[in-house]
Amino acid sequence: MAHALIFGASGISGWALLNQLRTYPTTTAFSRITAVTNRPYSLQQAQIPQDDRIVIASGVDLRKTPEQVAETIRGKVSDAETVTHVFFAAYIQEDNYDAPTVWLGKGAVVPYPGHMHGYHAKHGDTFQDILARMEIHTALHPEICGNGQAFNITDAQKPVTWAELWPKLCEHFGLVGSKPSESPQDLGAFVKRHEDVWRAIAKKYGLNEELVAQQGWGHTQYMIVDFDFDRQMDLSKARSVGFEEEIDTAQGYLIAWERMRAAKILPPREALDTLQSRI
């Protein structure tokens, strides 16, 4: 029977793998699922139902030597020798760059924080479930996906632009998304200026007050402001090995945000009707 081991199981991609391996492509595809994390982690924190197939091995620091990592895993996973599929979704951040989460009063206009040409640049986003399912698909079909092959995968073959996405995403929060202003935002500086706003929200709704400061926001700055050219991907190779799943990109964001609310990372939906602008 198949035994999946996930490195970085508490991250965006790793969590999606942990969630999808329970049921995709079937509920019996994997008889054992081992989730490896650095920090303490539980199924309750992950918002994943109790499942006897899942074992969480926390306290595995991948910055140590391979020999030390292997020894730690053997000590925490009694049946490590039965692993048949390994998924590496760990991310080691070297330099954290504090940046943004925008909280404005309902109906406020929020300009896209990047450049005008970036606003209209074509790109393909990848929802965590689509990525996880593609990774599982390739792992289960080594006869056509193996030998170190690489595959592009995004939400759909048709690319999107921030001009299409930004208004839809802002609407979800009761805001009005608009085209960029004359100068792009420095997202790190924005968050620094408004950390007190997040702390007030977090305190009111029982969230983690340190969450914003703990994030590596440089990636957000790069993806929204600096990554400002066409970068759509060709999915023909993924399609050629039988992976056909797609999702509307905006819908992927909304699903992720609902999951974040369930995990108490974002405040509840009703909070959007009561928050007032402090920015």
PDB file of C-alpha atoms in Angstrom:
ATOM      1  CA  MET A   1       0.000   0.000   0.000  1.00  0.00           C
ATOM      2  CA  ALA A   2       1.168   3.537  -0.714  1.00  0.00           C
ATOM      3  CA  HIS A   3       2.721   5.613   2.086  1.00  0.00           C
ATOM      4  CA  ALA A   4       3.097   9.358   1.380  1.00  0.00           C
ATOM      5  CA  LEU A   5       5.572  11.536   3.280  1.00  0.00           C
ATOM      6  CA  ILE A   6       5.171  15.321   3.032  1.00  0.00           C
ATOM      7  CA  PHE A   7       7.959  17.720   3.969  1.00  0.00           C
ATOM      8  CA  GLY A   8       6.593  21.139   4.890  1.00  0.00           C
ATOM      9  CA  ALA A   9       3.089  19.867   5.592  1.00  0.00           C
ATOM     10  CA  SER A  10       2.019  23.036   7.418  1.00  0.00           C
ATOM     11  CA  GLY A  11       2.755  25.392   4.508  1.00  0.00           C
ATOM     12  CA  ILE A  12       0.474  26.461   1.674  1.00  0.00           C
ATOM     13  CA  SER A  13       1.447  23.679  -0.736  1.00  0.00           C
ATOM     14  CA  GLY A  14       2.157  21.111   1.961  1.00  0.00           C
ATOM     15  CA  TRP A  15      -1.217  21.637   3.631  1.00  0.00           C
ATOM     16  CA  ALA A  16      -2.957  21.174   0.288  1.00  0.00           C
ATOM     17  CA  LEU A  17      -1.081  17.910  -0.254  1.00  0.00           C
ATOM     18  CA  LEU A  18      -2.039  16.691   3.212  1.00  0.00           C
ATOM     19  CA  ASN A  19      -5.667  17.574   2.564  1.00  0.00           C
ATOM     20  CA  GLN A  20      -5.838  16.112  -0.940  1.00  0.00           C
ATOM     21  CA  LEU A  21      -3.949  12.880  -0.222  1.00  0.00           C
ATOM     22  CA  ARG A  22      -6.839  11.828   2.019  1.00  0.00           C
ATOM     23  CA  THR A  23      -9.269  11.606  -0.885  1.00  0.00           C
ATOM     24  CA  TYR A  24      -7.482  12.121  -4.224  1.00  0.00           C
ATOM     25  CA  PRO A  25      -7.626  10.335  -6.572  1.00  0.00           C
ATOM     26  CA  THR A  26      -9.551   7.975  -4.257  1.00  0.00           C
ATOM     27  CA  THR A  27      -9.931   7.544  -0.498  1.00  0.00           C
ATOM     28  CA  THR A  28      -7.870   4.334  -0.674  1.00  0.00           C
ATOM     29  CA  ALA A  29      -4.957   5.512  -2.831  1.00  0.00           C
ATOM     30  CA  PHE A  30      -2.759   6.058   0.255  1.00  0.00           C
ATOM     31  CA  SER A  31      -2.917   3.837   3.313  1.00  0.00           C
ATOM     32  CA  ARG A  32      -0.469   5.990   5.275  1.00  0.00           C
ATOM     33  CA  ILE A  33       0.202   9.744   5.221  1.00  0.00           C
ATOM     34  CA  THR A  34       3.087  11.212   7.213  1.00  0.00           C
ATOM     35  CA  ALA A  35       3.159  14.991   7.611  1.00  0.00           C
ATOM     36  CA  VAL A  36       6.603  16.391   8.481  1.00  0.00           C
ATOM     37  CA  THR A  37       6.826  19.903   9.980  1.00  0.00           C
ATOM     38  CA  ASN A  38       9.344  21.987  11.879  1.00  0.00           C
ATOM     39  CA  ARG A  39       6.952  23.703  14.276  1.00  0.00           C
ATOM     40  CA  PRO A  40       4.397  21.877  16.460  1.00  0.00           C
ATOM     41  CA  TYR A  41       1.318  21.031  14.401  1.00  0.00           C
ATOM     42  CA  SER A  42      -1.952  19.141  14.803  1.00  0.00           C
ATOM     43  CA  LEU A  43      -4.882  18.065  12.648  1.00  0.00           C
ATOM     44  CA  GLN A  44      -7.053  20.448  14.629  1.00  0.00           C
ATOM     45  CA  GLN A  45      -4.773  23.353  13.704  1.00  0.00           C
ATOM     46  CA  ALA A  46      -4.811  22.150  10.108  1.00  0.00           C
ATOM     47  CA  GLN A  47      -8.628  22.060  10.065  1.00  0.00           C
ATOM     48  CA  ILE A  48      -8.413  18.465   8.816  1.00  0.00           C
ATOM     49  CA  PRO A  49     -10.711  15.726  10.208  1.00  0.00           C
ATOM     50  CA  GLN A  50      -9.229  12.998  12.384  1.00  0.00           C
ATOM     51  CA  ASP A  51      -7.829  10.266  10.152  1.00  0.00           C
ATOM     52  CA  ASP A  52      -6.037   7.165  11.456  1.00  0.00           C
ATOM     53  CA  ARG A  53      -3.862   7.107   8.339  1.00  0.00           C
ATOM     54  CA  ILE A  54      -2.237  10.452   9.181  1.00  0.00           C
ATOM     55  CA  VAL A  55       0.797  10.799  11.417  1.00  0.00           C
ATOM     56  CA  ILE A  56       2.307  14.219  12.147  1.00  0.00           C
ATOM     57  CA  ALA A  57       6.046  14.337  12.799  1.00  0.00           C
ATOM     58  CA  SER A  58       6.902  17.793  14.150  1.00  0.00           C
ATOM     59  CA  GLY A  59      10.294  19.103  15.189  1.00  0.00           C
ATOM     60  CA  VAL A  60      12.128  18.157  11.972  1.00  0.00           C
ATOM     61  CA  ASP A  61      14.536  20.984  11.134  1.00  0.00           C
ATOM     62  CA  LEU A  62      15.553  20.696   7.474  1.00  0.00           C
ATOM     63  CA  ARG A  63      18.379  23.186   7.984  1.00  0.00           C
ATOM     64  CA  LYS A  64      20.362  20.429   9.683  1.00  0.00           C
ATOM     65  CA  THR A  65      22.538  17.940   7.811  1.00  0.00           C
ATOM     66  CA  PRO A  66      20.825  15.196   5.761  1.00  0.00           C
ATOM     67  CA  GLU A  67      22.119  12.619   8.224  1.00  0.00           C
ATOM     68  CA  GLN A  68      20.623  14.504  11.176  1.00  0.00           C
ATOM     69  CA  VAL A  69      17.306  14.951   9.376  1.00  0.00           C
ATOM     70  CA  ALA A  70      17.168  11.243   8.525  1.00  0.00           C
ATOM     71  CA  GLU A  71      17.918  10.291  12.124  1.00  0.00           C
ATOM     72  CA  THR A  72      15.184  12.625  13.414  1.00  0.00           C
ATOM     73  CA  ILE A  73      12.626  11.208  10.989  1.00  0.00           C
ATOM     74  CA  ARG A  74      13.504   7.618  11.911  1.00  0.00           C
ATOM     75  CA  GLY A  75      12.985   8.542  15.555  1.00  0.00           C
ATOM     76  CA  LYS A  76       9.571  10.097  14.913  1.00  0.00           C
ATOM     77  CA  VAL A  77       8.191   7.851  12.147  1.00  0.00           C
ATOM     78  CA  SER A  78       8.328   4.194  13.152  1.00  0.00           C
ATOM     79  CA  ASP A  79       7.446   2.922   9.668  1.00  0.00           C
ATOM     80  CA  ALA A  80       9.610   5.352   7.664  1.00  0.00           C
ATOM     81  CA  GLU A  81      11.024   2.450   5.662  1.00  0.00           C
ATOM     82  CA  THR A  82       7.576   1.871   4.100  1.00  0.00           C
ATOM     83  CA  VAL A  83       7.416   5.328   2.460  1.00  0.00           C
ATOM     84  CA  THR A  84       6.640   4.989  -1.254  1.00  0.00           C
ATOM     85  CA  HIS A  85       6.053   8.626  -2.259  1.00  0.00           C
ATOM     86  CA  VAL A  86       7.871  11.735  -1.009  1.00  0.00           C
ATOM     87  CA  PHE A  87       6.482  15.251  -1.535  1.00  0.00           C
ATOM     88  CA  PHE A  88       8.836  18.143  -0.790  1.00  0.00           C
ATOM     89  CA  ALA A  89       6.869  21.325  -0.067  1.00  0.00           C
ATOM     90  CA  ALA A  90       9.147  22.865   2.566  1.00  0.00           C
ATOM     91  CA  TYR A  91      10.321  26.447   2.238  1.00  0.00           C
ATOM     92  CA  ILE A  92      13.301  27.891   4.078  1.00  0.00           C
ATOM     93  CA  GLN A  93      13.056  31.665   4.318  1.00  0.00           C
ATOM     94  CA  GLU A  94      16.367  33.455   4.689  1.00  0.00           C
ATOM     95  CA  ASP A  95      15.272  37.085   4.994  1.00  0.00           C
ATOM     96  CA  ASN A  96      11.777  38.141   6.063  1.00  0.00           C
ATOM     97  CA  TYR A  97      10.403  41.321   4.578  1.00  0.00           C
ATOM     98  CA  ASP A  98       7.381  42.729   6.370  1.00  0.00           C
ATOM     99  CA  ALA A  99       4.495  43.800   4.148  1.00  0.00           C
ATOM    100  CA  PRO A 100       0.738  44.076   3.550  1.00  0.00           C
ATOM    101  CA  THR A 101      -2.791  43.274   4.423  1.00  0.00           C
ATOM    102  CA  VAL A 102      -5.180  46.078   3.540  1.00  0.00           C
ATOM    103  CA  TRP A 103      -8.111  46.784   5.888  1.00  0.00           C
ATOM    104  CA  LEU A 104     -10.335  49.629   4.777  1.00  0.00           C
ATOM    105  CA  GLY A 105     -13.899  50.673   5.465  1.00  0.00           C
ATOM    106  CA  LYS A 106     -16.608  48.950   3.445  1.00  0.00           C
ATOM    107  CA  GLY A 107     -16.934  50.422  -0.053  1.00  0.00           C
ATOM    108  CA  ALA A 108     -13.542  52.134  -0.004  1.00  0.00           C
ATOM    109  CA  VAL A 109     -11.642  52.296  -3.293  1.00  0.00           C
ATOM    110  CA  VAL A 110      -8.391  50.300  -3.274  1.00  0.00           C
ATOM    111  CA  PRO A 111      -6.026  50.956  -6.208  1.00  0.00           C
ATOM    112  CA  TYR A 112      -3.961  48.020  -7.415  1.00  0.00           C
ATOM    113  CA  PRO A 113      -0.589  48.522  -5.649  1.00  0.00           C
ATOM    114  CA  GLY A 114       1.654  47.723  -8.630  1.00  0.00           C
ATOM    115  CA  HIS A 115       2.429  49.220 -12.022  1.00  0.00           C
ATOM    116  CA  MET A 116      -0.105  49.830 -14.802  1.00  0.00           C
ATOM    117  CA  HIS A 117       1.730  47.489 -17.184  1.00  0.00           C
ATOM    118  CA  GLY A 118       1.818  44.848 -14.438  1.00  0.00           C
ATOM    119  CA  TYR A 119      -1.919  45.303 -13.933  1.00  0.00           C
ATOM    120  CA  HIS A 120      -2.476  44.167 -17.515  1.00  0.00           C
ATOM    121  CA  ALA A 121       0.300  41.547 -17.716  1.00  0.00           C
ATOM    122  CA  LYS A 122      -0.868  37.997 -18.444  1.00  0.00           C
ATOM    123  CA  HIS A 123      -0.059  35.326 -15.905  1.00  0.00           C
ATOM    124  CA  GLY A 124      -1.234  31.992 -14.553  1.00  0.00           C
ATOM    125  CA  ASP A 125      -1.830  31.551 -10.821  1.00  0.00           C
ATOM    126  CA  THR A 126      -1.855  28.116  -9.191  1.00  0.00           C
ATOM    127  CA  PHE A 127      -4.468  27.272  -6.547  1.00  0.00           C
ATOM    128  CA  GLN A 128      -3.035  25.002  -3.853  1.00  0.00           C
ATOM    129  CA  ASP A 129      -5.484  22.149  -4.563  1.00  0.00           C
ATOM    130  CA  ILE A 130      -4.665  22.157  -8.285  1.00  0.00           C
ATOM    131  CA  LEU A 131      -0.942  22.007  -7.510  1.00  0.00           C
ATOM    132  CA  ALA A 132      -1.402  19.235  -4.938  1.00  0.00           C
ATOM    133  CA  ARG A 133      -3.546  17.133  -7.262  1.00  0.00           C
ATOM    134  CA  MET A 134      -1.057  17.513 -10.109  1.00  0.00           C
ATOM    135  CA  GLU A 135       1.773  16.434  -7.788  1.00  0.00           C
ATOM    136  CA  ILE A 136      -0.219  13.410  -6.645  1.00  0.00           C
ATOM    137  CA  HIS A 137      -1.157  12.586 -10.247  1.00  0.00           C
ATOM    138  CA  THR A 138       2.480  12.580 -11.342  1.00  0.00           C
ATOM    139  CA  ALA A 139       3.542  10.561  -8.282  1.00  0.00           C
ATOM    140  CA  LEU A 140       0.979   7.869  -9.061  1.00  0.00           C
ATOM    141  CA  HIS A 141       1.916   7.659 -12.752  1.00  0.00           C
ATOM    142  CA  PRO A 142       5.715   7.276 -12.833  1.00  0.00           C
ATOM    143  CA  GLU A 143       5.501   5.346 -16.093  1.00  0.00           C
ATOM    144  CA  ILE A 144       4.577   8.573 -17.945  1.00  0.00           C
ATOM    145  CA  CYS A 145       5.576  11.295 -15.447  1.00  0.00           C
ATOM    146  CA  GLY A 146       8.789   9.952 -13.936  1.00  0.00           C
ATOM    147  CA  ASN A 147      12.512  10.241 -14.724  1.00  0.00           C
ATOM    148  CA  GLY A 148      12.807  13.729 -13.270  1.00  0.00           C
ATOM    149  CA  GLN A 149      10.359  15.358 -15.671  1.00  0.00           C
ATOM    150  CA  ALA A 150       9.108  18.892 -14.982  1.00  0.00           C
ATOM    151  CA  PHE A 151       5.552  20.100 -15.593  1.00  0.00           C
ATOM    152  CA  ASN A 152       3.902  23.495 -15.700  1.00  0.00           C
ATOM    153  CA  ILE A 153       0.632  23.730 -13.815  1.00  0.00           C
ATOM    154  CA  THR A 154      -1.708  26.684 -13.291  1.00  0.00           C
ATOM    155  CA  ASP A 155      -5.416  27.113 -12.617  1.00  0.00           C
ATOM    156  CA  ALA A 156      -6.271  26.981 -16.322  1.00  0.00           C
ATOM    157  CA  GLN A 157      -4.684  27.176 -19.741  1.00  0.00           C
ATOM    158  CA  LYS A 158      -6.173  30.624 -20.333  1.00  0.00           C
ATOM    159  CA  PRO A 159      -4.079  33.244 -18.509  1.00  0.00           C
ATOM    160  CA  VAL A 160      -5.534  35.991 -16.309  1.00  0.00           C
ATOM    161  CA  THR A 161      -4.551  39.575 -15.498  1.00  0.00           C
ATOM    162  CA  TRP A 162      -4.733  41.564 -12.295  1.00  0.00           C
ATOM    163  CA  ALA A 163      -7.127  43.873 -14.164  1.00  0.00           C
ATOM    164  CA  GLU A 164      -9.552  40.937 -14.172  1.00  0.00           C
ATOM    165  CA  LEU A 165      -8.788  39.607 -10.689  1.00  0.00           C
ATOM    166  CA  TRP A 166      -8.255  42.698  -8.528  1.00  0.00           C
ATOM    167  CA  PRO A 167     -11.859  44.025  -8.631  1.00  0.00           C
ATOM    168  CA  LYS A 168     -13.255  40.554  -7.878  1.00  0.00           C
ATOM    169  CA  LEU A 169     -10.916  39.988  -4.942  1.00  0.00           C
ATOM    170  CA  CYS A 170     -11.573  43.416  -3.462  1.00  0.00           C
ATOM    171  CA  GLU A 171     -15.314  42.909  -3.829  1.00  0.00           C
ATOM    172  CA  HIS A 172     -15.062  39.870  -1.555  1.00  0.00           C
ATOM    173  CA  PHE A 173     -13.982  42.218   1.257  1.00  0.00           C
ATOM    174  CA  GLY A 174     -16.626  44.827   0.496  1.00  0.00           C
ATOM    175  CA  LEU A 175     -14.101  47.074  -1.260  1.00  0.00           C
ATOM    176  CA  VAL A 176     -13.862  48.546  -4.729  1.00  0.00           C
ATOM    177  CA  GLY A 177     -10.724  47.527  -6.614  1.00  0.00           C
ATOM    178  CA  SER A 178      -9.440  50.067  -9.127  1.00  0.00           C
ATOM    179  CA  LYS A 179      -6.543  50.503 -11.525  1.00  0.00           C
ATOM    180  CA  PRO A 180      -3.103  51.484 -10.155  1.00  0.00           C
ATOM    181  CA  SER A 181      -2.355  54.958  -8.888  1.00  0.00           C
ATOM    182  CA  GLU A 182       0.592  56.898 -10.286  1.00  0.00           C
ATOM    183  CA  SER A 183       3.205  55.242  -8.058  1.00  0.00           C
ATOM    184  CA  PRO A 184       3.352  51.626  -6.877  1.00  0.00           C
ATOM    185  CA  GLN A 185       3.031  50.841  -3.167  1.00  0.00           C
ATOM    186  CA  ASP A 186       5.960  49.804  -1.017  1.00  0.00           C
ATOM    187  CA  LEU A 187       4.114  46.938   0.624  1.00  0.00           C
ATOM    188  CA  GLY A 188       6.616  46.455   3.430  1.00  0.00           C
ATOM    189  CA  ALA A 189       6.393  50.105   4.416  1.00  0.00           C
ATOM    190  CA  PHE A 190       2.595  49.933   4.243  1.00  0.00           C
ATOM    191  CA  VAL A 191       2.414  47.124   6.786  1.00  0.00           C
ATOM    192  CA  LYS A 192       4.931  48.794   9.066  1.00  0.00           C
ATOM    193  CA  ARG A 193       2.718  51.882   9.146  1.00  0.00           C
ATOM    194  CA  HIS A 194      -0.408  49.913   9.972  1.00  0.00           C
ATOM    195  CA  GLU A 195       0.655  47.065  12.246  1.00  0.00           C
ATOM    196  CA  ASP A 196      -1.474  48.632  14.992  1.00  0.00           C
ATOM    197  CA  VAL A 197      -4.560  48.189  12.787  1.00  0.00           C
ATOM    198  CA  TRP A 198      -3.913  44.463  12.451  1.00  0.00           C
ATOM    199  CA  ARG A 199      -3.216  44.105  16.171  1.00  0.00           C
ATOM    200  CA  ALA A 200      -6.547  45.743  17.002  1.00  0.00           C
ATOM    201  CA  ILE A 201      -8.381  43.412  14.596  1.00  0.00           C
ATOM    202  CA  ALA A 202      -6.522  40.371  15.896  1.00  0.00           C
ATOM    203  CA  LYS A 203      -7.269  41.238  19.506  1.00  0.00           C
ATOM    204  CA  LYS A 204     -10.961  41.811  18.797  1.00  0.00           C
ATOM    205  CA  TYR A 205     -11.443  38.492  16.994  1.00  0.00           C
ATOM    206  CA  GLY A 206      -8.991  36.282  18.887  1.00  0.00           C
ATOM    207  CA  LEU A 207      -6.400  36.018  16.109  1.00  0.00           C
ATOM    208  CA  ASN A 208      -2.604  35.911  16.239  1.00  0.00           C
ATOM    209  CA  GLU A 209      -1.389  39.482  16.800  1.00  0.00           C
ATOM    210  CA  GLU A 210       2.122  38.587  15.600  1.00  0.00           C
ATOM    211  CA  LEU A 211       0.953  36.953  12.375  1.00  0.00           C
ATOM    212  CA  VAL A 212       1.581  39.872  10.016  1.00  0.00           C
ATOM    213  CA  ALA A 213       5.051  40.570  11.388  1.00  0.00           C
ATOM    214  CA  GLN A 214       6.000  36.897  11.107  1.00  0.00           C
ATOM    215  CA  GLN A 215       5.283  36.620   7.403  1.00  0.00           C
ATOM    216  CA  GLY A 216       7.867  36.791   4.621  1.00  0.00           C
ATOM    217  CA  TRP A 217       6.102  39.516   2.677  1.00  0.00           C
ATOM    218  CA  GLY A 218       8.908  40.131   0.191  1.00  0.00           C
ATOM    219  CA  HIS A 219       7.314  37.449  -1.977  1.00  0.00           C
ATOM    220  CA  THR A 220       4.074  39.445  -2.082  1.00  0.00           C
ATOM    221  CA  GLN A 221       5.962  42.573  -3.129  1.00  0.00           C
ATOM    222  CA  TYR A 222       7.653  40.632  -5.897  1.00  0.00           C
ATOM    223  CA  MET A 223       4.527  38.909  -7.213  1.00  0.00           C
ATOM    224  CA  ILE A 224       2.278  41.980  -7.221  1.00  0.00           C
ATOM    225  CA  VAL A 225       4.614  44.932  -7.829  1.00  0.00           C
ATOM    226  CA  ASP A 226       7.865  43.684  -9.356  1.00  0.00           C
ATOM    227  CA  PHE A 227       6.715  40.688 -11.397  1.00  0.00           C
ATOM    228  CA  ASP A 228       5.173  42.981 -14.002  1.00  0.00           C
ATOM    229  CA  PHE A 229       5.508  41.226 -17.370  1.00  0.00           C
ATOM    230  CA  ASP A 230       3.638  38.521 -19.291  1.00  0.00           C
ATOM    231  CA  ARG A 231       4.402  35.098 -17.781  1.00  0.00           C
ATOM    232  CA  GLN A 232       1.644  32.735 -18.877  1.00  0.00           C
ATOM    233  CA  MET A 233       2.480  29.019 -18.990  1.00  0.00           C
ATOM    234  CA  ASP A 234       1.875  26.259 -21.508  1.00  0.00           C
ATOM    235  CA  LEU A 235      -0.011  23.369 -19.896  1.00  0.00           C
ATOM    236  CA  SER A 236       0.108  21.015 -22.889  1.00  0.00           C
ATOM    237  CA  LYS A 237       2.552  18.642 -21.186  1.00  0.00           C
ATOM    238  CA  ALA A 238       0.355  18.325 -18.089  1.00  0.00           C
ATOM    239  CA  ARG A 239      -2.633  17.686 -20.316  1.00  0.00           C
ATOM    240  CA  SER A 240      -0.674  15.073 -22.290  1.00  0.00           C
ATOM    241  CA  VAL A 241      -0.289  12.905 -19.173  1.00  0.00           C
ATOM    242  CA  GLY A 242      -3.989  13.046 -18.375  1.00  0.00           C
ATOM    243  CA  PHE A 243      -4.288  15.921 -15.905  1.00  0.00           C
ATOM    244  CA  GLU A 244      -7.252  18.053 -16.952  1.00  0.00           C
ATOM    245  CA  GLU A 245      -8.469  19.732 -13.766  1.00  0.00           C
ATOM    246  CA  GLU A 246      -9.041  23.501 -13.707  1.00  0.00           C
ATOM    247  CA  ILE A 247     -10.502  26.149 -11.419  1.00  0.00           C
ATOM    248  CA  ASP A 248     -11.491  29.784 -11.822  1.00  0.00           C
ATOM    249  CA  THR A 249      -8.571  31.728 -10.355  1.00  0.00           C
ATOM    250  CA  ALA A 250     -10.701  34.177  -8.368  1.00  0.00           C
ATOM    251  CA  GLN A 251     -12.655  31.278  -6.902  1.00  0.00           C
ATOM    252  CA  GLY A 252      -9.395  29.692  -5.774  1.00  0.00           C
ATOM    253  CA  TYR A 253      -8.537  32.822  -3.775  1.00  0.00           C
ATOM    254  CA  LEU A 254     -11.980  32.872  -2.161  1.00  0.00           C
ATOM    255  CA  ILE A 255     -11.736  29.217  -1.122  1.00  0.00           C
ATOM    256  CA  ALA A 256      -8.294  29.863   0.386  1.00  0.00           C
ATOM    257  CA  TRP A 257      -9.591  32.849   2.346  1.00  0.00           C
ATOM    258  CA  GLU A 258     -12.505  30.843   3.734  1.00  0.00           C
ATOM    259  CA  ARG A 259     -10.037  28.213   4.882  1.00  0.00           C
ATOM    260  CA  MET A 260      -7.978  30.945   6.531  1.00  0.00           C
ATOM    261  CA  ARG A 261     -11.073  32.142   8.393  1.00  0.00           C
ATOM    262  CA  ALA A 262     -11.767  28.625   9.617  1.00  0.00           C
ATOM    263  CA  ALA A 263      -8.173  28.451  10.871  1.00  0.00           C
ATOM    264  CA  LYS A 264      -8.504  31.869  12.570  1.00  0.00           C
ATOM    265  CA  ILE A 265      -5.923  33.498  10.333  1.00  0.00           C
ATOM    266  CA  LEU A 266      -8.468  35.986   8.970  1.00  0.00           C
ATOM    267  CA  PRO A 267     -11.342  37.519  10.964  1.00  0.00           C
ATOM    268  CA  PRO A 268     -14.878  36.190  10.394  1.00  0.00           C
ATOM    269  CA  ARG A 269     -17.007  37.347   7.470  1.00  0.00           C
ATOM    270  CA  GLU A 270     -19.265  39.443   9.661  1.00  0.00           C
ATOM    271  CA  ALA A 271     -16.253  41.500  10.713  1.00  0.00           C
ATOM    272  CA  LEU A 272     -16.154  43.034   7.240  1.00  0.00           C
ATOM    273  CA  ASP A 273     -19.426  44.829   7.935  1.00  0.00           C
ATOM    274  CA  THR A 274     -18.179  46.455  11.130  1.00  0.00           C
ATOM    275  CA  LEU A 275     -14.537  47.346  10.481  1.00  0.00           C
ATOM    276  CA  GLN A 276     -13.988  51.055   9.944  1.00  0.00           C
ATOM    277  CA  SER A 277     -11.194  52.677   7.986  1.00  0.00           C
ATOM    278  CA  ARG A 278      -8.130  53.535  10.033  1.00  0.00           C
ATOM    279  CA  ILE A 279      -5.744  53.851   7.100  1.00  0.00           C
TER     280      ILE A 279
END
